[in-house]
PDB file of C-alpha atoms in Angstrom:
ATOM      1  CA  MET A   8      -0.129   0.000   0.093  1.00 55.00           C
ATOM      2  CA  LEU A   9       2.666   2.326   0.819  1.00 51.00           C
ATOM      3  CA  LYS A  10       4.673   1.383  -1.943  1.00 55.00           C
ATOM      4  CA  LYS A  11       0.955   2.170  -4.273  1.00 53.00           C
ATOM      5  CA  VAL A  12       0.848   5.903  -2.400  1.00 49.00           C
ATOM      6  CA  LEU A  13       4.858   6.841  -2.985  1.00 55.00           C
ATOM      7  CA  VAL A  14       4.543   6.110  -6.832  1.00 45.00           C
ATOM      8  CA  VAL A  15       1.224   8.226  -7.115  1.00 45.00           C
ATOM      9  CA  VAL A  16       2.630  10.839  -5.494  1.00 47.00           C
ATOM     10  CA  VAL A  17       6.304  10.701  -7.662  1.00 45.00           C
ATOM     11  CA  ILE A  18       3.674  10.454 -10.599  1.00 48.00           C
ATOM     12  CA  ALA A  19       2.521  13.329  -9.684  1.00 46.00           C
ATOM     13  CA  ALA A  20       5.544  14.800  -9.049  1.00 49.00           C
ATOM     14  CA  LEU A  21       6.808  14.299 -12.415  1.00 42.00           C
ATOM     15  CA  ILE A  22       3.831  15.610 -13.989  1.00 42.00           C
ATOM     16  CA  GLY A  23       3.915  19.247 -12.007  1.00 45.00           C
ATOM     17  CA  VAL A  24       7.716  19.561 -12.647  1.00 40.00           C
ATOM     18  CA  ALA A  25       6.762  18.767 -16.570  1.00 37.00           C
ATOM     19  CA  VAL A  26       3.634  21.689 -16.496  1.00 35.00           C
ATOM     20  CA  TRP A  27       5.535  24.295 -14.606  1.00 37.00           C
ATOM     21  CA  VAL A  28       8.642  22.948 -16.980  1.00 36.00           C
ATOM     22  CA  ASN A  29       6.671  23.809 -20.247  1.00 39.00           C
ATOM     23  CA  TYR A  30       5.193  27.237 -18.654  1.00 39.00           C
ATOM     24  CA  LYS A  31       7.914  28.313 -18.354  1.00 42.00           C
ATOM     25  CA  SER A  32       9.495  27.779 -21.435  1.00 40.00           C
ATOM     26  CA  LYS A  33       6.525  28.893 -22.681  1.00 42.00           C
ATOM     27  CA  ASN A  34       6.647  31.984 -20.797  1.00 49.00           C
ATOM     28  CA  HIS A  35      10.199  32.743 -20.643  1.00 62.00           C
ATOM     29  CA  LEU A  36      10.593  36.588 -22.382  1.00 74.00           C
ATOM     30  CA  PRO A  37      13.704  36.098 -24.079  1.00 79.00           C
ATOM     31  CA  GLU A  38      16.343  39.481 -24.640  1.00 84.00           C
ATOM     32  CA  GLY A  39      14.888  42.737 -25.620  1.00 85.00           C
ATOM     33  CA  PHE A  40      11.196  41.695 -24.773  1.00 90.00           C
ATOM     34  CA  ALA A  41       8.744  43.202 -21.890  1.00 91.00           C
ATOM     35  CA  THR A  42       5.754  41.674 -20.645  1.00 91.00           C
ATOM     36  CA  SER A  43       2.728  43.475 -17.890  1.00 90.00           C
ATOM     37  CA  ASN A  44      -0.367  41.824 -17.127  1.00 92.00           C
ATOM     38  CA  GLY A  45      -3.362  44.085 -17.090  1.00 91.00           C
ATOM     39  CA  ARG A  46      -6.959  44.391 -18.503  1.00 92.00           C
ATOM     40  CA  LEU A  47      -8.967  45.435 -21.572  1.00 93.00           C
ATOM     41  CA  GLU A  48     -10.575  48.653 -21.475  1.00 93.00           C
ATOM     42  CA  LEU A  49     -12.873  49.742 -24.362  1.00 93.00           C
ATOM     43  CA  GLN A  50     -13.640  53.903 -24.486  1.00 91.00           C
ATOM     44  CA  ARG A  51     -16.234  54.745 -23.128  1.00 92.00           C
ATOM     45  CA  LEU A  52     -18.553  57.558 -24.543  1.00 92.00           C
ATOM     46  CA  ASP A  53     -21.492  59.325 -22.040  1.00 92.00           C
ATOM     47  CA  VAL A  54     -24.602  60.103 -24.539  1.00 93.00           C
ATOM     48  CA  ALA A  55     -25.656  63.129 -22.691  1.00 91.00           C
ATOM     49  CA  THR A  56     -29.034  66.128 -23.268  1.00 89.00           C
ATOM     50  CA  LEU A  57     -28.404  69.475 -24.922  1.00 85.00           C
ATOM     51  CA  TYR A  58     -31.756  70.329 -23.281  1.00 84.00           C
ATOM     52  CA  ALA A  59     -33.047  69.678 -19.551  1.00 85.00           C
ATOM     53  CA  GLY A  60     -36.511  67.329 -19.918  1.00 84.00           C
ATOM     54  CA  ARG A  61     -39.030  64.991 -18.151  1.00 88.00           C
ATOM     55  CA  VAL A  62     -37.694  60.927 -19.796  1.00 90.00           C
ATOM     56  CA  LYS A  63     -40.681  60.161 -21.355  1.00 89.00           C
ATOM     57  CA  GLN A  64     -38.822  56.754 -23.388  1.00 90.00           C
ATOM     58  CA  LEU A  65     -35.850  54.714 -23.469  1.00 92.00           C
ATOM     59  CA  MET A  66     -35.204  52.409 -26.920  1.00 91.00           C
ATOM     60  CA  VAL A  67     -31.891  50.461 -25.131  1.00 93.00           C
ATOM     61  CA  ASN A  68     -31.464  48.258 -22.718  1.00 92.00           C
ATOM     62  CA  GLU A  69     -27.983  47.429 -20.587  1.00 91.00           C
ATOM     63  CA  GLY A  70     -25.631  44.831 -23.152  1.00 87.00           C
ATOM     64  CA  ASP A  71     -27.287  46.067 -26.701  1.00 90.00           C
ATOM     65  CA  SER A  72     -25.847  47.181 -29.374  1.00 89.00           C
ATOM     66  CA  VAL A  73     -26.512  50.167 -31.370  1.00 92.00           C
ATOM     67  CA  GLN A  74     -25.556  51.833 -34.816  1.00 92.00           C
ATOM     68  CA  GLN A  75     -24.373  55.212 -35.379  1.00 91.00           C
ATOM     69  CA  ASN A  76     -27.154  58.079 -35.057  1.00 90.00           C
ATOM     70  CA  ALA A  77     -29.238  55.572 -33.516  1.00 92.00           C
ATOM     71  CA  VAL A  78     -32.183  56.851 -30.825  1.00 92.00           C
ATOM     72  CA  LEU A  79     -31.485  55.899 -27.511  1.00 92.00           C
ATOM     73  CA  ALA A  80     -34.281  57.842 -25.568  1.00 92.00           C
ATOM     74  CA  GLN A  81     -37.081  61.097 -25.855  1.00 89.00           C
ATOM     75  CA  LEU A  82     -37.217  62.881 -23.917  1.00 87.00           C
ATOM     76  CA  SER A  83     -40.635  65.047 -23.452  1.00 82.00           C
ATOM     77  CA  SER A  84     -40.764  67.019 -26.138  1.00 64.00           C
ATOM     78  CA  GLU A  85     -44.641  69.131 -25.507  1.00 63.00           C
ATOM     79  CA  GLN A  86     -42.439  72.592 -25.484  1.00 63.00           C
ATOM     80  CA  SER A  87     -40.129  72.344 -28.030  1.00 60.00           C
ATOM     81  CA  ASN A  88     -43.412  70.928 -30.330  1.00 65.00           C
ATOM     82  CA  SER A  89     -45.377  74.647 -29.521  1.00 67.00           C
ATOM     83  CA  GLN A  90     -42.508  76.510 -30.140  1.00 69.00           C
ATOM     84  CA  VAL A  91     -42.135  74.323 -33.420  1.00 67.00           C
ATOM     85  CA  MET A  92     -45.198  75.098 -33.901  1.00 74.00           C
ATOM     86  CA  ALA A  93     -45.489  78.272 -32.970  1.00 72.00           C
ATOM     87  CA  ALA A  94     -42.027  79.567 -35.163  1.00 72.00           C
ATOM     88  CA  GLN A  95     -44.057  78.238 -38.201  1.00 77.00           C
ATOM     89  CA  ALA A  96     -47.545  80.208 -37.854  1.00 76.00           C
ATOM     90  CA  GLY A  97     -45.063  83.140 -37.828  1.00 73.00           C
ATOM     91  CA  LYS A  98     -43.798  82.163 -41.307  1.00 74.00           C
ATOM     92  CA  ASP A  99     -47.084  81.931 -42.409  1.00 76.00           C
ATOM     93  CA  ARG A 100     -47.970  85.363 -41.428  1.00 81.00           C
ATOM     94  CA  ALA A 101     -44.312  87.211 -42.856  1.00 75.00           C
ATOM     95  CA  GLN A 102     -45.776  85.271 -45.654  1.00 80.00           C
ATOM     96  CA  GLU A 103     -48.892  86.219 -46.463  1.00 81.00           C
ATOM     97  CA  THR A 104     -47.964  89.948 -45.940  1.00 78.00           C
ATOM     98  CA  VAL A 105     -45.192  89.537 -48.692  1.00 78.00           C
ATOM     99  CA  SER A 106     -48.745  88.463 -51.103  1.00 82.00           C
ATOM    100  CA  ARG A 107     -50.208  91.220 -49.847  1.00 82.00           C
ATOM    101  CA  ALA A 108     -47.704  92.990 -50.551  1.00 77.00           C
ATOM    102  CA  ASP A 109     -47.366  91.761 -54.119  1.00 80.00           C
ATOM    103  CA  ALA A 110     -51.101  92.534 -54.579  1.00 83.00           C
ATOM    104  CA  GLU A 111     -50.350  96.064 -53.616  1.00 79.00           C
ATOM    105  CA  ILE A 112     -47.492  96.271 -56.060  1.00 79.00           C
ATOM    106  CA  SER A 113     -49.158  95.286 -58.484  1.00 82.00           C
ATOM    107  CA  ALA A 114     -52.117  97.794 -57.786  1.00 83.00           C
ATOM    108  CA  ARG A 115     -49.635 100.772 -57.874  1.00 81.00           C
ATOM    109  CA  ARG A 116     -48.224 100.058 -60.952  1.00 83.00           C
ATOM    110  CA  GLN A 117     -52.105 100.067 -62.693  1.00 85.00           C
ATOM    111  CA  GLN A 118     -51.958 103.425 -61.135  1.00 84.00           C
ATOM    112  CA  GLU A 119     -49.055 104.607 -62.124  1.00 80.00           C
ATOM    113  CA  LYS A 120     -50.006 103.607 -65.556  1.00 84.00           C
ATOM    114  CA  VAL A 121     -53.121 105.704 -65.703  1.00 82.00           C
ATOM    115  CA  ALA A 122     -50.607 108.564 -63.862  1.00 79.00           C
ATOM    116  CA  LYS A 123     -48.678 108.470 -66.979  1.00 83.00           C
ATOM    117  CA  LEU A 124     -51.666 108.588 -69.371  1.00 85.00           C
ATOM    118  CA  ASP A 125     -52.792 111.223 -67.481  1.00 80.00           C
ATOM    119  CA  LEU A 126     -49.784 113.262 -67.779  1.00 77.00           C
ATOM    120  CA  ASP A 127     -48.730 112.733 -70.995  1.00 80.00           C
ATOM    121  CA  ASN A 128     -52.912 114.129 -72.496  1.00 83.00           C
ATOM    122  CA  THR A 129     -52.537 116.966 -69.934  1.00 80.00           C
ATOM    123  CA  ARG A 130     -49.060 117.608 -71.747  1.00 83.00           C
ATOM    124  CA  GLN A 131     -50.469 117.351 -75.139  1.00 84.00           C
ATOM    125  CA  LEU A 132     -52.889 120.059 -74.377  1.00 78.00           C
ATOM    126  CA  TYR A 133     -51.239 121.966 -72.171  1.00 75.00           C
ATOM    127  CA  GLN A 134     -48.953 122.823 -76.283  1.00 84.00           C
ATOM    128  CA  GLN A 135     -52.621 123.071 -77.541  1.00 81.00           C
ATOM    129  CA  ALA A 136     -53.161 126.439 -74.485  1.00 78.00           C
ATOM    130  CA  LEU A 137     -56.403 124.444 -73.891  1.00 79.00           C
ATOM    131  CA  VAL A 138     -55.419 123.587 -70.740  1.00 78.00           C
ATOM    132  CA  SER A 139     -53.302 125.643 -67.716  1.00 83.00           C
ATOM    133  CA  LYS A 140     -49.792 125.009 -65.894  1.00 84.00           C
ATOM    134  CA  ALA A 141     -51.363 124.559 -62.973  1.00 84.00           C
ATOM    135  CA  GLU A 142     -53.554 121.228 -63.968  1.00 82.00           C
ATOM    136  CA  LEU A 143     -49.891 119.980 -65.788  1.00 76.00           C
ATOM    137  CA  ASP A 144     -48.286 120.656 -62.675  1.00 79.00           C
ATOM    138  CA  ARG A 145     -50.928 118.187 -61.016  1.00 87.00           C
ATOM    139  CA  ARG A 146     -50.960 115.972 -63.203  1.00 82.00           C
ATOM    140  CA  GLN A 147     -47.145 115.607 -62.828  1.00 84.00           C
ATOM    141  CA  ALA A 148     -47.640 115.397 -58.857  1.00 85.00           C
ATOM    142  CA  ALA A 149     -49.928 113.277 -59.170  1.00 82.00           C
ATOM    143  CA  TYR A 150     -47.726 110.672 -61.115  1.00 79.00           C
ATOM    144  CA  GLU A 151     -45.209 110.848 -59.075  1.00 83.00           C
ATOM    145  CA  ALA A 152     -46.852 109.849 -56.388  1.00 83.00           C
ATOM    146  CA  GLU A 153     -47.654 106.756 -57.627  1.00 81.00           C
ATOM    147  CA  LEU A 154     -43.827 106.038 -58.806  1.00 82.00           C
ATOM    148  CA  ALA A 155     -43.150 107.191 -54.856  1.00 84.00           C
ATOM    149  CA  ALA A 156     -46.045 104.289 -53.510  1.00 81.00           C
ATOM    150  CA  VAL A 157     -44.606 101.931 -56.240  1.00 80.00           C
ATOM    151  CA  LYS A 158     -41.275 102.160 -54.247  1.00 85.00           C
ATOM    152  CA  ALA A 159     -43.440 101.974 -50.892  1.00 82.00           C
ATOM    153  CA  ALA A 160     -44.954  98.677 -52.006  1.00 79.00           C
ATOM    154  CA  GLN A 161     -41.730  97.708 -52.939  1.00 83.00           C
ATOM    155  CA  ALA A 162     -40.025  98.103 -49.515  1.00 83.00           C
ATOM    156  CA  ALA A 163     -42.620  97.055 -47.983  1.00 79.00           C
ATOM    157  CA  LYS A 164     -42.329  93.424 -49.645  1.00 79.00           C
ATOM    158  CA  ALA A 165     -38.773  93.302 -48.999  1.00 82.00           C
ATOM    159  CA  GLU A 166     -39.421  93.909 -45.293  1.00 81.00           C
ATOM    160  CA  ALA A 167     -42.380  90.790 -45.696  1.00 77.00           C
ATOM    161  CA  VAL A 168     -39.008  89.178 -47.666  1.00 81.00           C
ATOM    162  CA  ALA A 169     -37.007  89.388 -44.650  1.00 80.00           C
ATOM    163  CA  ALA A 170     -39.326  88.296 -41.648  1.00 78.00           C
ATOM    164  CA  VAL A 171     -40.279  84.941 -43.646  1.00 76.00           C
ATOM    165  CA  GLY A 172     -36.401  84.247 -43.689  1.00 78.00           C
ATOM    166  CA  GLN A 173     -36.185  85.537 -39.904  1.00 79.00           C
ATOM    167  CA  ALA A 174     -39.444  82.826 -39.356  1.00 74.00           C
ATOM    168  CA  GLN A 175     -37.724  80.532 -40.765  1.00 78.00           C
ATOM    169  CA  ALA A 176     -34.682  80.656 -39.317  1.00 77.00           C
ATOM    170  CA  GLN A 177     -36.829  79.906 -35.734  1.00 74.00           C
ATOM    171  CA  ILE A 178     -38.409  77.181 -37.258  1.00 71.00           C
ATOM    172  CA  GLN A 179     -34.583  75.324 -38.076  1.00 73.00           C
ATOM    173  CA  SER A 180     -33.836  76.713 -34.236  1.00 68.00           C
ATOM    174  CA  ALA A 181     -37.207  75.870 -32.925  1.00 66.00           C
ATOM    175  CA  ASP A 182     -37.035  71.935 -34.595  1.00 66.00           C
ATOM    176  CA  SER A 183     -33.580  71.694 -34.314  1.00 66.00           C
ATOM    177  CA  THR A 184     -34.127  71.848 -30.545  1.00 69.00           C
ATOM    178  CA  HIS A 185     -37.105  69.677 -30.663  1.00 68.00           C
ATOM    179  CA  GLN A 186     -35.079  66.907 -32.353  1.00 76.00           C
ATOM    180  CA  ASP A 187     -32.541  67.241 -29.964  1.00 77.00           C
ATOM    181  CA  MET A 188     -34.614  66.146 -27.323  1.00 82.00           C
ATOM    182  CA  LEU A 189     -34.125  62.877 -29.411  1.00 86.00           C
ATOM    183  CA  ILE A 190     -30.794  61.334 -27.771  1.00 89.00           C
ATOM    184  CA  ARG A 191     -29.625  59.386 -30.303  1.00 91.00           C
ATOM    185  CA  ALA A 192     -25.779  57.553 -30.116  1.00 92.00           C
ATOM    186  CA  PRO A 193     -22.942  59.337 -31.646  1.00 91.00           C
ATOM    187  CA  LYS A 194     -21.243  56.731 -33.403  1.00 90.00           C
ATOM    188  CA  ALA A 195     -21.810  52.815 -33.319  1.00 90.00           C
ATOM    189  CA  GLY A 196     -21.728  50.683 -29.988  1.00 90.00           C
ATOM    190  CA  ARG A 197     -22.161  48.704 -26.753  1.00 90.00           C
ATOM    191  CA  VAL A 198     -24.764  50.088 -24.723  1.00 92.00           C
ATOM    192  CA  GLU A 199     -23.040  49.774 -20.962  1.00 90.00           C
ATOM    193  CA  TYR A 200     -24.892  51.844 -18.270  1.00 91.00           C
ATOM    194  CA  ARG A 201     -29.001  52.823 -18.272  1.00 92.00           C
ATOM    195  CA  ILE A 202     -27.943  56.440 -16.406  1.00 92.00           C
ATOM    196  CA  ALA A 203     -31.573  57.866 -16.615  1.00 90.00           C
ATOM    197  CA  GLU A 204     -35.142  55.763 -16.773  1.00 91.00           C
ATOM    198  CA  VAL A 205     -38.844  56.484 -17.692  1.00 91.00           C
ATOM    199  CA  GLY A 206     -39.886  59.551 -15.835  1.00 88.00           C
ATOM    200  CA  ASN A 207     -36.851  61.612 -14.206  1.00 89.00           C
ATOM    201  CA  VAL A 208     -36.337  65.168 -14.876  1.00 88.00           C
ATOM    202  CA  LEU A 209     -32.798  65.550 -16.682  1.00 87.00           C
ATOM    203  CA  ALA A 210     -30.789  68.673 -16.244  1.00 88.00           C
ATOM    204  CA  ALA A 211     -28.769  70.101 -19.366  1.00 87.00           C
ATOM    205  CA  GLY A 212     -25.881  68.035 -19.731  1.00 88.00           C
ATOM    206  CA  SER A 213     -27.098  64.944 -17.502  1.00 90.00           C
ATOM    207  CA  LYS A 214     -26.077  61.476 -18.331  1.00 92.00           C
ATOM    208  CA  VAL A 215     -28.573  59.797 -20.130  1.00 92.00           C
ATOM    209  CA  VAL A 216     -27.144  56.708 -21.403  1.00 94.00           C
ATOM    210  CA  THR A 217     -22.911  55.323 -21.524  1.00 94.00           C
ATOM    211  CA  LEU A 218     -21.734  53.106 -24.564  1.00 94.00           C
ATOM    212  CA  LEU A 219     -18.856  51.324 -25.303  1.00 92.00           C
ATOM    213  CA  ASP A 220     -16.839  52.145 -28.177  1.00 92.00           C
ATOM    214  CA  PRO A 221     -15.610  48.674 -29.617  1.00 91.00           C
ATOM    215  CA  SER A 222     -13.474  49.993 -31.842  1.00 91.00           C
ATOM    216  CA  ASP A 223     -11.530  51.131 -29.179  1.00 92.00           C
ATOM    217  CA  VAL A 224      -9.828  48.732 -27.548  1.00 94.00           C
ATOM    218  CA  THR A 225      -7.026  48.861 -24.944  1.00 95.00           C
ATOM    219  CA  MET A 226      -5.073  47.142 -22.059  1.00 94.00           C
ATOM    220  CA  THR A 227      -3.498  49.180 -20.243  1.00 92.00           C
ATOM    221  CA  VAL A 228      -0.299  48.401 -18.476  1.00 92.00           C
ATOM    222  CA  PHE A 229       2.823  49.295 -16.261  1.00 90.00           C
ATOM    223  CA  LEU A 230       6.047  49.492 -17.196  1.00 89.00           C
ATOM    224  CA  PRO A 231       9.666  49.880 -15.400  1.00 86.00           C
ATOM    225  CA  THR A 232      11.680  53.177 -16.415  1.00 83.00           C
ATOM    226  CA  ASN A 233      14.637  51.603 -18.050  1.00 82.00           C
ATOM    227  CA  THR A 234      11.810  49.501 -20.162  1.00 86.00           C
ATOM    228  CA  VAL A 235       9.634  52.707 -21.108  1.00 86.00           C
ATOM    229  CA  GLY A 236      13.364  54.214 -22.776  1.00 84.00           C
ATOM    230  CA  LYS A 237      13.742  51.819 -25.544  1.00 89.00           C
ATOM    231  CA  LEU A 238       9.668  52.337 -26.519  1.00 91.00           C
ATOM    232  CA  LYS A 239       8.303  54.904 -28.904  1.00 91.00           C
ATOM    233  CA  VAL A 240       4.089  55.150 -30.046  1.00 92.00           C
ATOM    234  CA  GLY A 241       3.714  52.880 -32.583  1.00 92.00           C
ATOM    235  CA  ASP A 242       6.076  50.434 -31.977  1.00 93.00           C
ATOM    236  CA  GLU A 243       4.930  46.552 -32.068  1.00 93.00           C
ATOM    237  CA  ALA A 244       3.124  45.119 -29.335  1.00 94.00           C
ATOM    238  CA  ARG A 245       0.926  41.871 -28.374  1.00 95.00           C
ATOM    239  CA  ILE A 246      -2.140  40.773 -26.175  1.00 95.00           C
ATOM    240  CA  VAL A 247      -2.503  37.591 -24.637  1.00 95.00           C
ATOM    241  CA  LEU A 248      -5.832  37.322 -22.846  1.00 94.00           C
ATOM    242  CA  ASP A 249      -6.188  34.513 -20.415  1.00 93.00           C
ATOM    243  CA  GLY A 250      -8.436  31.861 -20.911  1.00 89.00           C
ATOM    244  CA  LEU A 251      -8.433  32.252 -24.965  1.00 90.00           C
ATOM    245  CA  ASP A 252      -6.229  30.218 -27.436  1.00 90.00           C
ATOM    246  CA  ALA A 253      -4.698  33.162 -29.208  1.00 93.00           C
ATOM    247  CA  VAL A 254      -2.302  36.017 -29.770  1.00 94.00           C
ATOM    248  CA  PHE A 255      -3.914  39.628 -30.663  1.00 95.00           C
ATOM    249  CA  PRO A 256      -1.409  42.174 -32.678  1.00 95.00           C
ATOM    250  CA  ALA A 257      -1.734  45.611 -31.088  1.00 95.00           C
ATOM    251  CA  LYS A 258       0.594  49.300 -31.410  1.00 95.00           C
ATOM    252  CA  ILE A 259       1.739  50.649 -28.848  1.00 94.00           C
ATOM    253  CA  LYS A 260      -0.753  53.831 -28.298  1.00 94.00           C
ATOM    254  CA  PHE A 261       0.198  56.272 -25.838  1.00 93.00           C
ATOM    255  CA  ILE A 262       3.336  56.641 -23.098  1.00 91.00           C
ATOM    256  CA  ALA A 263       2.963  58.360 -20.499  1.00 89.00           C
ATOM    257  CA  ASP A 264       5.176  61.192 -19.682  1.00 84.00           C
ATOM    258  CA  GLN A 265       5.356  60.951 -15.790  1.00 81.00           C
ATOM    259  CA  ALA A 266       5.623  58.866 -13.294  1.00 77.00           C
ATOM    260  CA  GLN A 267       2.029  56.734 -11.471  1.00 70.00           C
ATOM    261  CA  PHE A 268       4.422  58.118  -8.367  1.00 58.00           C
ATOM    262  CA  THR A 269       7.554  60.398  -7.278  1.00 49.00           C
ATOM    263  CA  PRO A 270      10.173  59.276  -5.476  1.00 49.00           C
ATOM    264  CA  LYS A 271      12.182  61.080  -2.832  1.00 48.00           C
ATOM    265  CA  TYR A 272      14.570  64.524  -4.368  1.00 42.00           C
ATOM    266  CA  VAL A 273      17.262  62.132  -3.813  1.00 39.00           C
ATOM    267  CA  GLU A 274      17.278  59.147  -6.187  1.00 48.00           C
ATOM    268  CA  THR A 275      18.951  55.687  -6.514  1.00 44.00           C
ATOM    269  CA  ALA A 276      19.792  53.691  -9.358  1.00 46.00           C
ATOM    270  CA  ASP A 277      17.682  50.711  -7.464  1.00 51.00           C
ATOM    271  CA  GLU A 278      14.318  53.860  -6.802  1.00 49.00           C
ATOM    272  CA  ARG A 279      14.877  54.630 -10.364  1.00 49.00           C
ATOM    273  CA  GLU A 280      13.824  51.037 -11.290  1.00 55.00           C
ATOM    274  CA  LYS A 281      10.395  51.259  -9.257  1.00 64.00           C
ATOM    275  CA  LEU A 282       9.159  54.140 -11.532  1.00 76.00           C
ATOM    276  CA  MET A 283       6.658  52.567 -13.544  1.00 84.00           C
ATOM    277  CA  TYR A 284       5.217  54.569 -16.170  1.00 87.00           C
ATOM    278  CA  LYS A 285       1.458  53.634 -17.913  1.00 91.00           C
ATOM    279  CA  VAL A 286       2.253  52.210 -21.342  1.00 93.00           C
ATOM    280  CA  LYS A 287      -1.779  51.807 -23.136  1.00 94.00           C
ATOM    281  CA  LEU A 288      -1.826  48.997 -26.078  1.00 96.00           C
ATOM    282  CA  ALA A 289      -4.564  48.806 -28.981  1.00 95.00           C
ATOM    283  CA  ILE A 290      -5.781  46.567 -30.263  1.00 95.00           C
ATOM    284  CA  PRO A 291      -6.134  47.632 -34.202  1.00 95.00           C
ATOM    285  CA  THR A 292      -9.674  48.596 -35.147  1.00 93.00           C
ATOM    286  CA  GLU A 293     -11.055  46.260 -37.886  1.00 94.00           C
ATOM    287  CA  ILE A 294      -9.702  43.411 -35.746  1.00 94.00           C
ATOM    288  CA  ALA A 295     -11.293  44.477 -32.641  1.00 93.00           C
ATOM    289  CA  LEU A 296     -14.381  45.199 -34.272  1.00 90.00           C
ATOM    290  CA  ARG A 297     -14.785  41.597 -35.600  1.00 91.00           C
ATOM    291  CA  TYR A 298     -14.132  40.428 -32.481  1.00 91.00           C
ATOM    292  CA  THR A 299     -16.439  42.311 -31.107  1.00 88.00           C
ATOM    293  CA  GLN A 300     -18.633  39.991 -29.045  1.00 85.00           C
ATOM    294  CA  LEU A 301     -15.439  38.255 -27.800  1.00 89.00           C
ATOM    295  CA  LEU A 302     -13.539  41.288 -26.221  1.00 90.00           C
ATOM    296  CA  LYS A 303     -14.654  42.952 -23.404  1.00 88.00           C
ATOM    297  CA  GLY A 304     -13.730  45.474 -20.833  1.00 87.00           C
ATOM    298  CA  GLY A 305     -12.230  43.692 -18.024  1.00 89.00           C
ATOM    299  CA  MET A 306     -10.805  41.102 -19.676  1.00 92.00           C
ATOM    300  CA  THR A 307      -7.530  40.278 -17.925  1.00 93.00           C
ATOM    301  CA  GLY A 308      -4.096  39.231 -19.600  1.00 93.00           C
ATOM    302  CA  ASN A 309      -0.713  40.006 -20.464  1.00 94.00           C
ATOM    303  CA  GLY A 310       0.698  42.883 -23.059  1.00 94.00           C
ATOM    304  CA  TYR A 311       4.149  42.118 -24.716  1.00 95.00           C
ATOM    305  CA  VAL A 312       6.534  45.180 -26.797  1.00 94.00           C
ATOM    306  CA  ARG A 313       9.346  44.721 -28.189  1.00 92.00           C
ATOM    307  CA  LEU A 314      12.288  46.926 -26.778  1.00 90.00           C
ATOM    308  CA  ASP A 315      14.475  45.845 -29.888  1.00 86.00           C
ATOM    309  CA  ARG A 316      12.973  46.608 -33.273  1.00 85.00           C
ATOM    310  CA  GLN A 317      15.939  44.137 -35.105  1.00 86.00           C
ATOM    311  CA  LYS A 318      14.569  40.759 -32.887  1.00 88.00           C
ATOM    312  CA  ASN A 319      11.717  38.361 -34.271  1.00 89.00           C
ATOM    313  CA  TRP A 320       8.911  37.738 -32.107  1.00 90.00           C
ATOM    314  CA  ALA A 321       9.359  34.117 -30.333  1.00 88.00           C
ATOM    315  CA  PRO A 322       6.365  31.318 -32.081  1.00 89.00           C
ATOM    316  CA  GLN A 323       4.615  31.758 -29.399  1.00 89.00           C
ATOM    317  CA  TRP A 324       3.752  34.888 -29.599  1.00 88.00           C
ATOM    318  CA  ALA A 325       2.910  34.999 -33.385  1.00 90.00           C
ATOM    319  CA  ILE A 326      -0.297  36.499 -34.500  1.00 93.00           C
ATOM    320  CA  LYS A 327      -3.059  33.489 -33.617  1.00 92.00           C
ATOM    321  CA  LEU A 328      -6.677  35.069 -33.614  1.00 92.00           C
ATOM    322  CA  PRO A 329      -9.803  33.215 -32.840  1.00 89.00           C
ATOM    323  CA  GLN A 330     -12.629  31.425 -34.560  1.00 81.00           C
ATOM    324  CA  PRO A 331     -14.932  34.385 -34.926  1.00 65.00           C
TER     325      PRO A 331
END
């Protein structure tokens, strides 16, 4: 019995050693590379209301995927709708004024023609000494008055046309406000949180829904001074997530220009080694969009960076994408 127990213990130990050796061989970092653990992050978009209002309807639930310009929520629109109707009524009145001005111009031009005929006839009669100079002057004054009336009617029309333009601008402004009562997705994404609920009264600028942008997937890692100094934005990187048999390509998107904590004024070499800098690795947009259902915020894993651009990636970090 004791022999059997010893045999089992020895076999288990050998298996453990084999697994450990295999793990170390797969995760051993060759010279010229560095790694750090991190979590996936998806860019968060806080969608807010431009105007104050009461939440009338919510069209999405947490976890829903939405397209750009999709309606996420609707605020009460009675007031904005009234503003649109009032602006439209103002435009209608201004257009009626334009129509009356056109009719006035037409009537005045007819009277102008009649006055011109009277003036021409009076001039002929005056040349034949059949009417007095006073009568000629009276007909001349009447004609000039009709000319002035035509110009006045034309000016009234121009003013009415300007009023129509102003009313149209008011309609557009009111309609814009009315349309802004529909809260739309600024871009395609996935709903993370419903911050407001039906019946909530929101102030201008209040958040309604939080979206996650599946095209902007990053992992933040922290690397020491001697590593960060050899990196630059745009360098190749790799991301390996826990629980996935895959290696995602990435690029360095951001390198912090300040350490995450400040050491004492007098820095020794050991203290400088403790300085950690934030480095953000970004998965290419086309790959992130291909795996929108797989890549989720908070997934843990490791990010790998290459310190020497002349070195090739080891086989275990060759790009290996999961089956969609």
